[in-house]
Amino acid sequence: LSVVYVPTDVRPVGRALGARFDSTLDERLEQSRHVGAVRTSMLQDLLAGKPLEIVPLTGMIITLGRLVSVPTPVSETVFALVSQLDRENQR
């Protein structure tokens, strides 16, 4: 599952809540290619054995999607997978 698919949930939820997006997904992906090697905070937490921030990040997209009746299948899948990883990481 690629992070490329996550905005397919985020953008429709954002739009339903009145957000405007000034760039396309392809433009944002192109911009990210120039950032270089980075580790997200969630990856850093995973590697350090710390609890993952899955609820405030991905969980919020799911919650907001439900509020505005927008399906969030990618976020729900990511949430389930990362939650399982988090449980295993905390053992």
Short mmCIF file of N, CA and C in Angstrom, two decimals:
data_model
loop_
_atom_site.label_atom_id
_atom_site.label_comp_id
_atom_site.label_asym_id
_atom_site.label_seq_id
_atom_site.Cartn_x
_atom_site.Cartn_y
_atom_site.Cartn_z
N LEU A 1 0.86 -1.18 0.00
CA LEU A 1 0.00 0.00 0.00
C LEU A 1 0.89 1.23 0.00
N SER A 2 0.68 2.10 -0.90
CA SER A 2 1.55 3.26 -1.07
C SER A 2 0.91 4.53 -0.52
N VAL A 3 1.75 5.44 -0.03
CA VAL A 3 1.24 6.73 0.45
C VAL A 3 0.60 7.53 -0.68
N VAL A 4 0.85 7.14 -1.91
CA VAL A 4 0.24 7.81 -3.05
C VAL A 4 -1.28 7.69 -2.99
N TYR A 5 -1.79 6.61 -2.41
CA TYR A 5 -3.23 6.38 -2.39
C TYR A 5 -3.95 7.11 -1.25
N VAL A 6 -3.24 7.49 -0.20
CA VAL A 6 -3.88 8.12 0.95
C VAL A 6 -4.63 9.41 0.57
N PRO A 7 -4.06 10.28 -0.27
CA PRO A 7 -4.81 11.49 -0.64
C PRO A 7 -6.12 11.20 -1.36
N THR A 8 -6.31 10.00 -1.87
CA THR A 8 -7.58 9.69 -2.52
C THR A 8 -8.71 9.71 -1.49
N ASP A 9 -8.40 9.56 -0.23
CA ASP A 9 -9.38 9.73 0.85
C ASP A 9 -9.36 11.16 1.40
N VAL A 10 -8.17 11.69 1.59
CA VAL A 10 -8.01 12.99 2.26
C VAL A 10 -8.65 14.12 1.46
N ARG A 11 -8.40 14.18 0.19
CA ARG A 11 -8.92 15.28 -0.62
C ARG A 11 -10.45 15.32 -0.66
N PRO A 12 -11.14 14.21 -0.92
CA PRO A 12 -12.61 14.29 -0.91
C PRO A 12 -13.19 14.69 0.45
N VAL A 13 -12.58 14.21 1.53
CA VAL A 13 -13.03 14.60 2.86
C VAL A 13 -12.80 16.10 3.05
N GLY A 14 -11.62 16.56 2.70
CA GLY A 14 -11.32 17.98 2.82
C GLY A 14 -12.27 18.84 2.00
N ARG A 15 -12.51 18.44 0.78
CA ARG A 15 -13.44 19.20 -0.08
C ARG A 15 -14.84 19.25 0.53
N ALA A 16 -15.29 18.12 1.07
CA ALA A 16 -16.62 18.08 1.69
C ALA A 16 -16.71 19.01 2.89
N LEU A 17 -15.56 19.29 3.50
CA LEU A 17 -15.51 20.20 4.65
C LEU A 17 -15.19 21.64 4.23
N GLY A 18 -15.06 21.87 2.92
CA GLY A 18 -14.83 23.22 2.43
C GLY A 18 -13.39 23.59 2.14
N ALA A 19 -12.48 22.64 2.24
CA ALA A 19 -11.07 22.93 1.96
C ALA A 19 -10.86 23.10 0.46
N ARG A 20 -9.92 23.96 0.12
CA ARG A 20 -9.53 24.14 -1.28
C ARG A 20 -8.08 23.70 -1.41
N PHE A 21 -7.78 23.06 -2.51
CA PHE A 21 -6.43 22.57 -2.76
C PHE A 21 -5.86 23.32 -3.96
N ASP A 22 -4.73 23.98 -3.75
CA ASP A 22 -4.13 24.81 -4.79
C ASP A 22 -3.27 24.02 -5.77
N SER A 23 -2.92 22.80 -5.43
CA SER A 23 -2.09 22.00 -6.32
C SER A 23 -2.72 20.62 -6.50
N THR A 24 -2.35 20.00 -7.59
CA THR A 24 -2.85 18.65 -7.85
C THR A 24 -2.01 17.64 -7.08
N LEU A 25 -2.51 16.44 -6.98
CA LEU A 25 -1.76 15.38 -6.33
C LEU A 25 -0.44 15.13 -7.04
N ASP A 26 -0.46 15.13 -8.37
CA ASP A 26 0.78 14.92 -9.14
C ASP A 26 1.79 16.02 -8.85
N GLU A 27 1.33 17.26 -8.73
CA GLU A 27 2.25 18.36 -8.41
C GLU A 27 2.87 18.18 -7.03
N ARG A 28 2.07 17.77 -6.06
CA ARG A 28 2.59 17.56 -4.70
C ARG A 28 3.60 16.41 -4.68
N LEU A 29 3.31 15.35 -5.42
CA LEU A 29 4.25 14.22 -5.47
C LEU A 29 5.56 14.64 -6.11
N GLU A 30 5.49 15.43 -7.15
CA GLU A 30 6.71 15.93 -7.80
C GLU A 30 7.52 16.79 -6.83
N GLN A 31 6.86 17.65 -6.07
CA GLN A 31 7.55 18.48 -5.08
C GLN A 31 8.24 17.62 -4.03
N SER A 32 7.60 16.55 -3.63
CA SER A 32 8.16 15.70 -2.58
C SER A 32 9.40 14.95 -3.04
N ARG A 33 9.54 14.77 -4.33
CA ARG A 33 10.72 14.06 -4.86
C ARG A 33 12.01 14.86 -4.62
N HIS A 34 11.88 16.15 -4.42
CA HIS A 34 13.05 17.01 -4.26
C HIS A 34 13.42 17.23 -2.79
N VAL A 35 12.68 16.63 -1.88
CA VAL A 35 12.94 16.81 -0.46
C VAL A 35 14.17 16.03 -0.01
N GLY A 36 14.40 14.89 -0.61
CA GLY A 36 15.53 14.06 -0.21
C GLY A 36 15.09 12.98 0.75
N ALA A 37 16.06 12.31 1.31
CA ALA A 37 15.78 11.19 2.22
C ALA A 37 15.31 11.74 3.57
N VAL A 38 14.10 11.39 3.95
CA VAL A 38 13.56 11.80 5.24
C VAL A 38 12.88 10.60 5.89
N ARG A 39 12.73 10.68 7.18
CA ARG A 39 11.97 9.68 7.92
C ARG A 39 10.82 10.40 8.60
N THR A 40 9.62 9.94 8.33
CA THR A 40 8.46 10.55 8.96
C THR A 40 8.51 10.34 10.47
N SER A 41 7.77 11.16 11.20
CA SER A 41 7.75 11.01 12.66
C SER A 41 7.21 9.64 13.07
N MET A 42 6.25 9.12 12.30
CA MET A 42 5.70 7.80 12.64
C MET A 42 6.75 6.71 12.44
N LEU A 43 7.54 6.80 11.39
CA LEU A 43 8.61 5.82 11.18
C LEU A 43 9.66 5.95 12.28
N GLN A 44 9.99 7.17 12.66
CA GLN A 44 10.95 7.37 13.74
C GLN A 44 10.43 6.74 15.04
N ASP A 45 9.14 6.93 15.33
CA ASP A 45 8.55 6.34 16.53
C ASP A 45 8.59 4.81 16.46
N LEU A 46 8.26 4.26 15.30
CA LEU A 46 8.28 2.80 15.13
C LEU A 46 9.67 2.25 15.39
N LEU A 47 10.68 2.87 14.80
CA LEU A 47 12.06 2.41 14.96
C LEU A 47 12.55 2.55 16.40
N ALA A 48 11.99 3.53 17.13
CA ALA A 48 12.38 3.75 18.52
C ALA A 48 11.53 2.94 19.50
N GLY A 49 10.56 2.17 18.97
CA GLY A 49 9.70 1.38 19.83
C GLY A 49 8.65 2.19 20.57
N LYS A 50 8.38 3.39 20.10
CA LYS A 50 7.39 4.26 20.74
C LYS A 50 6.00 4.01 20.14
N PRO A 51 4.94 4.39 20.87
CA PRO A 51 3.59 4.26 20.31
C PRO A 51 3.45 5.13 19.06
N LEU A 52 2.68 4.64 18.11
CA LEU A 52 2.49 5.36 16.85
C LEU A 52 1.30 6.30 16.94
N GLU A 53 1.36 7.39 16.19
CA GLU A 53 0.31 8.42 16.22
C GLU A 53 -0.79 8.13 15.20
N ILE A 54 -1.25 6.91 15.14
CA ILE A 54 -2.20 6.52 14.11
C ILE A 54 -3.58 7.14 14.33
N VAL A 55 -4.01 7.25 15.59
CA VAL A 55 -5.35 7.79 15.84
C VAL A 55 -5.45 9.27 15.47
N PRO A 56 -4.55 10.14 15.94
CA PRO A 56 -4.71 11.55 15.57
C PRO A 56 -4.43 11.83 14.09
N LEU A 57 -3.71 10.98 13.42
CA LEU A 57 -3.41 11.23 12.01
C LEU A 57 -4.45 10.56 11.11
N THR A 58 -4.34 9.29 10.93
CA THR A 58 -5.25 8.58 10.02
C THR A 58 -6.64 8.42 10.62
N GLY A 59 -6.73 8.23 11.91
CA GLY A 59 -8.03 8.08 12.55
C GLY A 59 -8.91 9.31 12.36
N MET A 60 -8.30 10.48 12.34
CA MET A 60 -9.07 11.72 12.16
C MET A 60 -9.68 11.79 10.77
N ILE A 61 -8.97 11.33 9.76
CA ILE A 61 -9.52 11.33 8.39
C ILE A 61 -10.76 10.44 8.35
N ILE A 62 -10.68 9.29 9.00
CA ILE A 62 -11.82 8.36 9.03
C ILE A 62 -13.00 9.01 9.75
N THR A 63 -12.74 9.61 10.90
CA THR A 63 -13.80 10.27 11.68
C THR A 63 -14.45 11.40 10.90
N LEU A 64 -13.64 12.24 10.29
CA LEU A 64 -14.19 13.36 9.51
C LEU A 64 -14.95 12.85 8.29
N GLY A 65 -14.44 11.80 7.66
CA GLY A 65 -15.14 11.21 6.52
C GLY A 65 -16.53 10.73 6.90
N ARG A 66 -16.63 10.12 8.06
CA ARG A 66 -17.94 9.66 8.53
C ARG A 66 -18.88 10.83 8.79
N LEU A 67 -18.33 11.92 9.34
CA LEU A 67 -19.14 13.11 9.62
C LEU A 67 -19.77 13.70 8.36
N VAL A 68 -19.04 13.63 7.25
CA VAL A 68 -19.54 14.23 6.00
C VAL A 68 -19.97 13.17 4.99
N SER A 69 -20.11 11.93 5.45
CA SER A 69 -20.57 10.81 4.61
C SER A 69 -19.69 10.58 3.38
N VAL A 70 -18.38 10.67 3.58
CA VAL A 70 -17.42 10.40 2.51
C VAL A 70 -16.66 9.12 2.89
N PRO A 71 -16.71 8.09 2.07
CA PRO A 71 -15.99 6.85 2.37
C PRO A 71 -14.47 7.08 2.40
N THR A 72 -13.81 6.35 3.29
CA THR A 72 -12.35 6.46 3.42
C THR A 72 -11.72 5.07 3.45
N PRO A 73 -11.88 4.29 2.39
CA PRO A 73 -11.40 2.91 2.41
C PRO A 73 -9.89 2.78 2.53
N VAL A 74 -9.14 3.67 1.91
CA VAL A 74 -7.68 3.58 1.99
C VAL A 74 -7.24 3.89 3.42
N SER A 75 -7.77 4.95 4.00
CA SER A 75 -7.41 5.32 5.36
C SER A 75 -7.81 4.23 6.35
N GLU A 76 -8.95 3.60 6.13
CA GLU A 76 -9.37 2.52 7.02
C GLU A 76 -8.42 1.33 6.93
N THR A 77 -7.95 1.03 5.74
CA THR A 77 -6.99 -0.06 5.57
C THR A 77 -5.66 0.28 6.22
N VAL A 78 -5.18 1.50 5.98
CA VAL A 78 -3.93 1.95 6.60
C VAL A 78 -4.06 1.92 8.12
N PHE A 79 -5.18 2.39 8.63
CA PHE A 79 -5.41 2.41 10.07
C PHE A 79 -5.33 1.00 10.66
N ALA A 80 -6.00 0.05 10.02
CA ALA A 80 -5.99 -1.33 10.52
C ALA A 80 -4.58 -1.92 10.49
N LEU A 81 -3.87 -1.72 9.41
CA LEU A 81 -2.52 -2.28 9.27
C LEU A 81 -1.54 -1.65 10.25
N VAL A 82 -1.56 -0.33 10.35
CA VAL A 82 -0.62 0.36 11.23
C VAL A 82 -0.98 0.11 12.69
N SER A 83 -2.25 -0.01 13.01
CA SER A 83 -2.66 -0.34 14.38
C SER A 83 -2.12 -1.70 14.79
N GLN A 84 -2.19 -2.66 13.89
CA GLN A 84 -1.63 -3.99 14.17
C GLN A 84 -0.12 -3.91 14.35
N LEU A 85 0.54 -3.18 13.50
CA LEU A 85 1.99 -2.99 13.61
C LEU A 85 2.33 -2.33 14.95
N ASP A 86 1.54 -1.35 15.36
CA ASP A 86 1.76 -0.66 16.62
C ASP A 86 1.60 -1.63 17.80
N ARG A 87 0.56 -2.45 17.76
CA ARG A 87 0.37 -3.44 18.84
C ARG A 87 1.56 -4.39 18.93
N GLU A 88 2.02 -4.87 17.79
CA GLU A 88 3.16 -5.78 17.78
C GLU A 88 4.44 -5.08 18.25
N ASN A 89 4.58 -3.82 17.91
CA ASN A 89 5.76 -3.04 18.27
C ASN A 89 5.80 -2.76 19.77
N GLN A 90 4.64 -2.73 20.42
CA GLN A 90 4.58 -2.42 21.85
C GLN A 90 4.76 -3.64 22.74
N ARG A 91 4.86 -4.81 22.15
CA ARG A 91 5.03 -6.04 22.96
C ARG A 91 6.41 -6.14 23.52
#
